[in-house]
mmCIF file of C-alpha atoms in Angstrom:
data_model
loop_
_atom_site.group_PDB
_atom_site.id
_atom_site.type_symbol
_atom_site.label_atom_id
_atom_site.label_comp_id
_atom_site.label_asym_id
_atom_site.label_seq_id
_atom_site.Cartn_x
_atom_site.Cartn_y
_atom_site.Cartn_z
ATOM 1 C CA GLN A 20 -0.919 -16.743 6.148
ATOM 2 C CA VAL A 21 -1.503 -13.202 6.131
ATOM 3 C CA GLN A 22 -3.812 -12.003 3.259
ATOM 4 C CA LEU A 23 -4.039 -8.333 1.888
ATOM 5 C CA VAL A 24 -6.622 -7.277 -0.137
ATOM 6 C CA GLU A 25 -6.486 -4.059 -2.331
ATOM 7 C CA SER A 26 -9.341 -2.012 -3.537
ATOM 8 C CA GLY A 27 -10.241 1.334 -4.932
ATOM 9 C CA GLY A 28 -8.261 1.365 -8.171
ATOM 10 C CA GLY A 29 -9.918 2.424 -11.484
ATOM 11 C CA LEU A 30 -9.696 4.796 -14.353
ATOM 12 C CA VAL A 31 -9.626 8.386 -13.766
ATOM 13 C CA GLN A 32 -8.469 11.580 -15.842
ATOM 14 C CA PRO A 33 -5.180 13.572 -15.132
ATOM 15 C CA GLY A 34 -5.821 15.860 -12.069
ATOM 16 C CA GLY A 35 -8.314 13.388 -10.662
ATOM 17 C CA SER A 36 -8.165 11.435 -7.309
ATOM 18 C CA LEU A 37 -8.448 7.927 -6.181
ATOM 19 C CA ARG A 38 -8.468 6.319 -2.885
ATOM 20 C CA LEU A 39 -6.725 3.147 -2.360
ATOM 21 C CA SER A 40 -7.508 0.671 0.527
ATOM 22 C CA CYS A 41 -5.610 -2.449 1.769
ATOM 23 C CA ALA A 42 -6.948 -4.696 4.357
ATOM 24 C CA ALA A 43 -5.130 -7.343 6.132
ATOM 25 C CA SER A 44 -6.409 -10.592 7.642
ATOM 26 C CA GLY A 45 -5.249 -13.652 9.259
ATOM 27 C CA ARG A 46 -3.660 -14.667 12.503
ATOM 28 C CA ILE A 47 -2.139 -11.332 13.025
ATOM 29 C CA PHE A 48 -0.755 -10.269 16.414
ATOM 30 C CA ARG A 49 0.807 -6.828 15.178
ATOM 31 C CA ILE A 50 1.345 -5.078 11.868
ATOM 32 C CA ASN A 51 4.589 -3.101 11.793
ATOM 33 C CA ALA A 52 5.320 -1.236 8.444
ATOM 34 C CA MET A 53 2.665 -1.107 5.899
ATOM 35 C CA GLY A 54 3.591 0.334 2.295
ATOM 36 C CA TRP A 55 2.402 0.954 -0.939
ATOM 37 C CA TYR A 56 4.318 -0.154 -4.107
ATOM 38 C CA ARG A 57 3.704 0.367 -8.014
ATOM 39 C CA GLN A 58 4.878 -1.409 -11.080
ATOM 40 C CA ALA A 59 4.372 -0.283 -14.589
ATOM 41 C CA PRO A 60 4.989 -2.584 -17.592
ATOM 42 C CA GLY A 61 8.825 -2.915 -18.263
ATOM 43 C CA LYS A 62 9.769 -1.189 -15.138
ATOM 44 C CA GLU A 63 10.904 -2.521 -11.775
ATOM 45 C CA ARG A 64 8.652 -2.351 -8.758
ATOM 46 C CA GLU A 65 9.263 0.741 -6.852
ATOM 47 C CA VAL A 66 8.041 2.150 -3.379
ATOM 48 C CA VAL A 67 5.415 4.728 -3.552
ATOM 49 C CA ALA A 68 4.861 5.282 0.184
ATOM 50 C CA GLY A 69 5.306 3.524 3.741
ATOM 51 C CA ILE A 70 4.244 4.104 7.178
ATOM 52 C CA THR A 71 5.355 2.332 10.386
ATOM 53 C CA SER A 72 3.563 1.390 13.464
ATOM 54 C CA GLY A 73 4.262 4.548 15.195
ATOM 55 C CA GLY A 74 2.803 6.799 12.047
ATOM 56 C CA SER A 75 6.125 7.832 10.609
ATOM 57 C CA THR A 76 5.786 8.184 6.864
ATOM 58 C CA ASN A 77 7.721 8.223 3.743
ATOM 59 C CA TYR A 78 6.947 8.964 0.141
ATOM 60 C CA ALA A 79 8.686 8.570 -3.330
ATOM 61 C CA ASP A 80 9.951 12.046 -4.600
ATOM 62 C CA SER A 81 7.473 11.613 -7.505
ATOM 63 C CA VAL A 82 4.266 11.498 -5.247
ATOM 64 C CA LYS A 83 5.365 14.069 -2.609
ATOM 65 C CA GLY A 84 2.526 16.546 -1.920
ATOM 66 C CA ARG A 85 -0.032 14.674 -3.912
ATOM 67 C CA PHE A 86 -0.350 11.262 -2.237
ATOM 68 C CA THR A 87 -0.892 10.649 1.470
ATOM 69 C CA ILE A 88 -0.710 7.443 3.242
ATOM 70 C CA SER A 89 -2.705 6.412 6.448
ATOM 71 C CA ARG A 90 -3.393 3.528 8.387
ATOM 72 C CA ASP A 91 -6.096 2.325 10.891
ATOM 73 C CA ASN A 92 -4.448 -0.099 13.205
ATOM 74 C CA ALA A 93 -7.788 -1.328 14.793
ATOM 75 C CA LYS A 94 -8.794 -2.573 11.257
ATOM 76 C CA ASN A 95 -5.587 -3.680 9.945
ATOM 77 C CA THR A 96 -5.818 -1.471 7.024
ATOM 78 C CA VAL A 97 -3.825 1.067 5.170
ATOM 79 C CA TYR A 98 -5.108 3.890 2.931
ATOM 80 C CA LEU A 99 -3.426 5.791 -0.187
ATOM 81 C CA GLN A 100 -5.188 9.052 -0.934
ATOM 82 C CA MET A 101 -4.040 9.959 -4.345
ATOM 83 C CA ASN A 102 -4.763 13.460 -5.758
ATOM 84 C CA SER A 103 -3.680 15.423 -8.652
ATOM 85 C CA LEU A 104 -2.906 12.008 -10.644
ATOM 86 C CA LYS A 105 -0.735 12.120 -13.605
ATOM 87 C CA PRO A 106 -0.479 9.801 -16.698
ATOM 88 C CA GLU A 107 2.856 8.585 -15.152
ATOM 89 C CA ASP A 108 1.071 7.338 -12.027
ATOM 90 C CA THR A 109 -0.402 4.701 -14.257
ATOM 91 C CA ALA A 110 0.642 1.301 -12.723
ATOM 92 C CA VAL A 111 -0.460 -1.581 -10.696
ATOM 93 C CA TYR A 112 -0.472 -0.924 -7.216
ATOM 94 C CA TYR A 113 0.456 -3.366 -4.612
ATOM 95 C CA CYS A 114 -0.054 -3.300 -0.661
ATOM 96 C CA ASN A 115 2.485 -4.677 1.570
ATOM 97 C CA ALA A 116 2.616 -5.234 5.231
ATOM 98 C CA ASP A 117 5.038 -6.882 7.767
ATOM 99 C CA GLY A 118 4.455 -7.696 11.366
ATOM 100 C CA PHE A 119 3.954 -10.792 13.768
ATOM 101 C CA LEU A 120 1.727 -13.647 13.619
ATOM 102 C CA SER A 121 -0.288 -14.747 16.637
ATOM 103 C CA ASP A 122 1.196 -18.084 16.127
ATOM 104 C CA PHE A 123 4.005 -18.167 18.787
ATOM 105 C CA TYR A 124 5.101 -14.510 17.545
ATOM 106 C CA ARG A 125 6.395 -15.647 14.053
ATOM 107 C CA ARG A 126 7.108 -12.793 11.509
ATOM 108 C CA PHE A 127 5.241 -12.174 8.303
ATOM 109 C CA ASP A 128 5.925 -10.085 5.200
ATOM 110 C CA SER A 129 2.902 -10.284 2.645
ATOM 111 C CA TRP A 130 2.019 -8.627 -0.586
ATOM 112 C CA GLY A 131 -1.708 -8.193 -2.277
ATOM 113 C CA GLN A 132 -2.558 -8.969 -5.516
ATOM 114 C CA GLY A 133 -2.614 -5.684 -6.853
ATOM 115 C CA THR A 134 -5.185 -3.144 -8.195
ATOM 116 C CA GLN A 135 -4.846 -1.279 -11.414
ATOM 117 C CA VAL A 136 -4.530 2.521 -11.513
ATOM 118 C CA THR A 137 -4.910 4.418 -15.028
ATOM 119 C CA VAL A 138 -4.593 7.848 -15.444
ATOM 120 C CA SER A 139 -5.765 8.822 -18.860
ATOM 121 C CA SER A 140 -7.902 11.321 -20.900
#
């Protein structure tokens, strides 16, 4: 019952930047962790970055120093700033969020539909 909508994907040249956004909507009481995952054709979905409600972050080794995850709790939105993009960053990027619904404090764990990021010359 919680919907996540990603935006900000597109085509960029190597070394370029993109900023992804993911807004959660629904009967949300509280969002705990939010994160970004990505999946390339023929590969498993992998975690890119995550952030807890307290602001603790973690990143995949492949993106450390280049990507930054942040969140705006008032807007139920998570962002992923991607700098120094490489062709190997090309994938569909998915947003994830878990937390509690306003409906009697039930737990939710939702995924967005994904946004395409293509890094190519």
